[in-house]
XYZ file of C-alpha atoms in Angstrom:
320
model
C 0.000 0.000 0.000
C 2.852 2.392 0.830
C 4.474 1.618 -2.519
C 1.205 2.390 -4.371
C 0.834 5.714 -2.545
C 4.419 6.658 -3.448
C 3.804 5.985 -7.128
C 0.557 7.978 -7.171
C 2.179 10.873 -5.303
C 5.039 10.962 -7.784
C 2.649 10.910 -10.737
C 0.704 13.898 -9.358
C 3.966 15.731 -8.691
C 5.026 15.210 -12.308
C 1.715 16.610 -13.542
C 1.996 19.706 -11.341
C 5.509 20.312 -12.674
C 4.235 20.657 -16.287
C 5.812 17.320 -17.278
C 3.881 14.718 -19.201
C 2.078 12.568 -16.657
C 1.601 9.133 -18.157
C -1.782 7.750 -17.179
C -1.060 4.573 -19.102
C 1.376 2.883 -21.443
C 0.666 1.071 -24.693
C 2.429 -2.299 -24.870
C 3.137 -2.706 -28.563
C 4.105 -6.345 -28.127
C 3.682 -8.089 -31.469
C 1.502 -5.436 -33.063
C 3.869 -5.463 -36.055
C 2.770 -9.078 -36.718
C -1.044 -8.771 -36.933
C -1.415 -11.874 -39.117
C 0.194 -14.021 -36.417
C -2.030 -12.826 -33.574
C -4.117 -16.032 -33.338
C -1.031 -18.218 -33.738
C 0.859 -16.344 -31.000
C -2.162 -16.504 -28.702
C -2.341 -20.281 -29.150
C 1.410 -20.690 -28.564
C 1.372 -18.568 -25.397
C -1.770 -20.260 -24.086
C -0.273 -23.725 -24.573
C 2.970 -22.523 -22.977
C 1.155 -21.107 -19.940
C -0.899 -24.271 -19.478
C 2.287 -26.336 -19.784
C 3.970 -24.193 -17.130
C 1.020 -24.547 -14.746
C 0.629 -28.299 -15.287
C 4.329 -29.195 -15.388
C 5.413 -27.139 -12.406
C 2.191 -28.002 -10.572
C 2.992 -31.716 -10.905
C 6.507 -31.104 -9.568
C 5.046 -29.297 -6.553
C 2.518 -32.081 -5.975
C 4.929 -35.012 -6.112
C 7.487 -33.282 -3.891
C 4.731 -32.873 -1.297
C 3.057 -36.277 -1.403
C 5.800 -38.726 -2.403
C 7.674 -40.096 0.617
C 10.808 -40.742 -1.439
C 11.138 -37.062 -2.346
C 11.141 -35.643 1.182
C 14.726 -34.415 0.934
C 16.236 -30.896 0.813
C 16.933 -31.172 -2.935
C 13.271 -31.804 -3.769
C 12.125 -29.315 -1.135
C 13.967 -26.607 -3.063
C 12.779 -28.009 -6.401
C 9.127 -27.803 -5.334
C 9.548 -24.203 -4.196
C 11.419 -23.360 -7.388
C 8.487 -24.682 -9.424
C 6.081 -22.553 -7.376
C 8.300 -19.532 -8.008
C 8.223 -20.246 -11.753
C 4.430 -20.263 -11.735
C 4.357 -16.922 -9.901
C 6.956 -15.415 -12.226
C 5.146 -16.301 -15.446
C 1.745 -15.357 -13.992
C 2.929 -11.757 -13.701
C 3.286 -11.412 -17.486
C 1.628 -14.208 -19.470
C -2.051 -13.637 -18.515
C -1.817 -9.983 -19.564
C -0.034 -10.931 -22.792
C -2.837 -13.373 -23.570
C -5.471 -10.752 -22.760
C -3.790 -8.175 -24.987
C -3.637 -10.616 -27.901
C -7.253 -11.723 -27.443
C -8.831 -8.274 -26.983
C -6.354 -6.324 -29.136
C -6.204 -3.800 -26.275
C -2.597 -3.164 -25.332
C -2.934 -0.436 -22.725
C -1.662 -0.869 -19.175
C -2.044 1.757 -16.460
C 0.929 3.610 -15.019
C 0.374 1.927 -11.655
C -0.234 -1.488 -13.252
C 3.011 -1.190 -15.196
C 4.975 -0.256 -12.087
C 3.514 -3.142 -10.096
C 4.259 -5.595 -12.902
C 7.890 -4.482 -13.055
C 8.218 -4.555 -9.270
C 6.952 -8.137 -9.013
C 9.158 -9.207 -11.927
C 12.244 -7.807 -10.211
C 11.378 -9.334 -6.833
C 10.579 -12.777 -8.259
C 13.590 -12.707 -10.580
C 15.786 -11.833 -7.617
C 14.263 -14.706 -5.628
C 14.931 -17.100 -8.499
C 18.622 -16.144 -8.566
C 19.051 -16.770 -4.843
C 17.009 -19.978 -4.895
C 19.193 -21.340 -7.687
C 22.146 -20.454 -5.467
C 20.596 -22.313 -2.532
C 20.060 -25.364 -4.736
C 23.709 -25.249 -5.811
C 24.803 -25.070 -2.156
C 22.628 -28.095 -1.397
C 24.370 -30.084 -4.165
C 27.768 -28.888 -2.917
C 27.116 -30.162 0.597
C 25.629 -33.443 -0.682
C 28.644 -34.258 -2.879
C 31.563 -32.587 -1.114
C 30.481 -33.206 2.489
C 28.165 -36.242 2.317
C 28.750 -37.346 5.927
C 27.701 -33.941 7.252
C 24.809 -33.475 4.803
C 21.966 -34.433 7.218
C 23.450 -32.167 9.885
C 24.111 -29.119 7.674
C 21.018 -29.306 5.466
C 18.533 -29.764 8.293
C 14.987 -28.445 8.207
C 15.925 -25.184 9.891
C 18.708 -24.469 7.398
C 16.447 -25.265 4.439
C 13.761 -22.895 5.716
C 16.309 -20.145 6.344
C 17.705 -20.481 2.826
C 14.200 -20.482 1.343
C 12.980 -17.451 3.308
C 16.218 -15.620 2.576
C 15.799 -16.319 -1.137
C 12.269 -14.886 -1.110
C 12.809 -11.735 0.971
C 16.421 -10.741 0.250
C 16.457 -7.671 -1.907
C 12.745 -6.822 -1.723
C 13.385 -3.271 -0.392
C 16.045 -2.680 -3.057
C 13.779 -3.884 -5.888
C 10.940 -1.657 -4.662
C 13.340 1.298 -4.486
C 14.647 0.567 -8.007
C 11.097 0.398 -9.375
C 10.221 3.692 -7.676
C 13.353 5.268 -9.129
C 12.450 4.122 -12.654
C 8.877 5.409 -12.438
C 9.987 8.687 -10.890
C 11.561 9.589 -14.227
C 9.716 12.108 -16.418
C 8.124 10.302 -19.372
C 7.656 12.707 -22.248
C 6.110 12.336 -25.650
C 5.091 8.856 -26.715
C 3.585 6.395 -24.256
C 4.145 3.430 -26.589
C 6.265 0.796 -24.851
C 7.868 -1.333 -27.545
C 7.933 -4.518 -25.502
C 5.741 -7.448 -24.462
C 5.576 -6.413 -20.794
C 6.836 -3.617 -18.551
C 10.595 -4.009 -18.334
C 13.475 -1.682 -17.518
C 15.205 -1.274 -20.936
C 12.096 -0.148 -22.883
C 10.982 2.112 -20.008
C 14.343 3.886 -19.965
C 14.003 4.489 -23.715
C 10.788 6.451 -23.091
C 12.232 8.538 -20.271
C 13.275 12.142 -20.820
C 16.569 13.656 -19.789
C 19.652 11.961 -18.417
C 19.076 8.346 -17.351
C 22.720 7.482 -16.628
C 22.123 7.302 -12.862
C 19.202 4.948 -13.402
C 21.252 2.778 -15.744
C 24.000 2.596 -13.139
C 21.431 1.550 -10.525
C 20.205 -1.194 -12.852
C 23.738 -2.491 -13.432
C 24.526 -2.342 -9.695
C 21.307 -4.195 -8.912
C 22.100 -6.860 -11.517
C 25.635 -7.338 -10.181
C 24.544 -7.508 -6.546
C 21.428 -9.644 -6.826
C 22.157 -11.687 -9.957
C 25.900 -11.947 -10.473
C 26.764 -12.572 -6.807
C 24.467 -15.660 -6.625
C 25.826 -16.715 -10.031
C 29.416 -16.544 -8.779
C 28.409 -18.575 -5.717
C 26.874 -21.170 -8.046
C 30.033 -21.266 -10.156
C 32.193 -21.592 -7.038
C 30.035 -24.438 -5.722
C 30.246 -26.356 -8.991
C 34.003 -25.884 -9.288
C 34.358 -27.622 -5.930
C 31.768 -30.232 -6.926
C 33.600 -31.068 -10.169
C 36.951 -31.326 -8.370
C 35.401 -33.691 -5.813
C 33.690 -35.811 -8.479
C 36.886 -36.218 -10.493
C 38.580 -37.626 -7.401
C 36.007 -40.423 -7.076
C 37.582 -43.806 -7.907
C 34.451 -45.338 -9.411
C 33.195 -44.395 -12.861
C 29.659 -45.267 -11.783
C 29.981 -42.965 -8.790
C 31.192 -40.097 -10.970
C 28.294 -40.588 -13.399
C 25.729 -40.666 -10.582
C 27.161 -37.532 -8.996
C 27.188 -35.663 -12.317
C 23.625 -36.753 -13.096
C 22.301 -35.216 -9.865
C 23.769 -31.834 -10.862
C 23.216 -31.766 -14.617
C 19.556 -30.694 -14.482
C 20.317 -27.776 -12.187
C 23.260 -26.693 -14.362
C 21.077 -26.665 -17.503
C 18.414 -24.537 -15.771
C 21.065 -22.122 -14.459
C 22.530 -21.812 -17.951
C 19.162 -21.098 -19.570
C 18.034 -18.559 -16.964
C 21.288 -16.675 -16.526
C 22.260 -16.829 -20.190
C 19.153 -14.977 -21.375
C 19.092 -12.652 -18.345
C 22.718 -11.559 -18.717
C 22.282 -10.855 -22.426
C 19.156 -8.792 -21.731
C 20.326 -6.664 -18.800
C 24.129 -6.529 -18.946
C 24.882 -6.088 -22.637
C 25.921 -2.604 -23.845
C 23.076 -0.205 -24.560
C 24.443 0.468 -28.048
C 23.897 -3.163 -29.072
C 20.367 -3.452 -27.704
C 17.243 -3.297 -29.833
C 13.537 -3.749 -29.199
C 13.347 -6.891 -31.324
C 16.183 -8.733 -29.580
C 14.930 -7.567 -26.170
C 11.567 -9.182 -26.907
C 13.177 -12.451 -27.980
C 15.373 -12.777 -24.912
C 12.532 -11.668 -22.626
C 10.377 -14.445 -24.055
C 13.206 -16.869 -23.442
C 13.652 -16.251 -19.716
C 9.990 -15.506 -18.969
C 8.330 -18.336 -20.946
C 10.714 -20.812 -22.589
C 12.778 -21.571 -19.478
C 9.749 -22.139 -17.171
C 8.232 -24.443 -19.831
C 11.334 -26.619 -20.052
C 12.273 -26.676 -16.364
C 9.819 -29.481 -15.383
C 10.922 -31.502 -18.428
C 14.596 -31.030 -17.596
C 14.147 -32.108 -13.985
C 11.797 -35.001 -14.736
C 13.434 -36.525 -17.823
C 16.891 -36.474 -16.212
C 15.822 -37.695 -12.771
C 14.765 -41.284 -12.126
C 13.255 -40.433 -8.724
C 10.960 -37.809 -10.254
C 9.929 -40.187 -13.053
C 9.141 -42.922 -10.516
C 7.127 -40.481 -8.387
C 5.152 -39.327 -11.441
C 4.378 -42.953 -12.368
C 3.186 -43.680 -8.841
C 0.991 -40.571 -8.892
C -0.545 -41.436 -12.272
C -1.092 -45.043 -11.168
C -2.962 -43.907 -8.074
């Protein structure tokens, strides 16, 4: 509620200062492809249903299957829930815009969408880091695994992943929407995101761009470096194992997580950390689709097809 009042106060202040007060933005999305509107709607609808069903099944089996009551699957279930939340911030509105051909989004609605995207994206980075730490302890310190990764530690890592950075993301969103937006209100993107918003802003946005880079380094790159550090130690430990079977089993427990990390961070880094001179609306849309839709669609498949325990749990669930 406080955040909403801040945004409204800033909007009124902009209007009183003879600056253009944006009441709403127009999300252009795929308006340049009118003949593909029905096709895109079908693709996004199928993708959203796949995300809900696939991640929902992961959540269900990690709750009801006795063989999956371990820290690794505890984090996996929460990661799937986070994926559902993340895509639900953008996909329903994208589907509505395609169906109704109405692309407008209010100033407040746009700010809330961006705020939730930043918070959930931040949580995803830290949760991926927590999952990497879990694999590090399981492989590098197997004798101490039950002691270190106890229920209290798992809950602390989960809560920390969800709440760490929330004040900073709210402050960053407020900073972005405190900018004066002059002239066109057409946002050449599929949802409210930082790069297209900065393109519409008037005046010098260098301070805002620095804040975005600092935020990305602190809340995305730091967890990424922790993940890399964990896997360096994991690989060194695995290579020391005398048994080839043991090395294969250890690698197989980490491969799914590594693929998901690569997909999520690869598209995110290209979108937010590449030079402004090389960015364009078209490529921004493609990479945004990748980390907001494609990755959540494939995550359940990656974890289920490469994990015998998950496959067995799914078979038991379907049999029942």
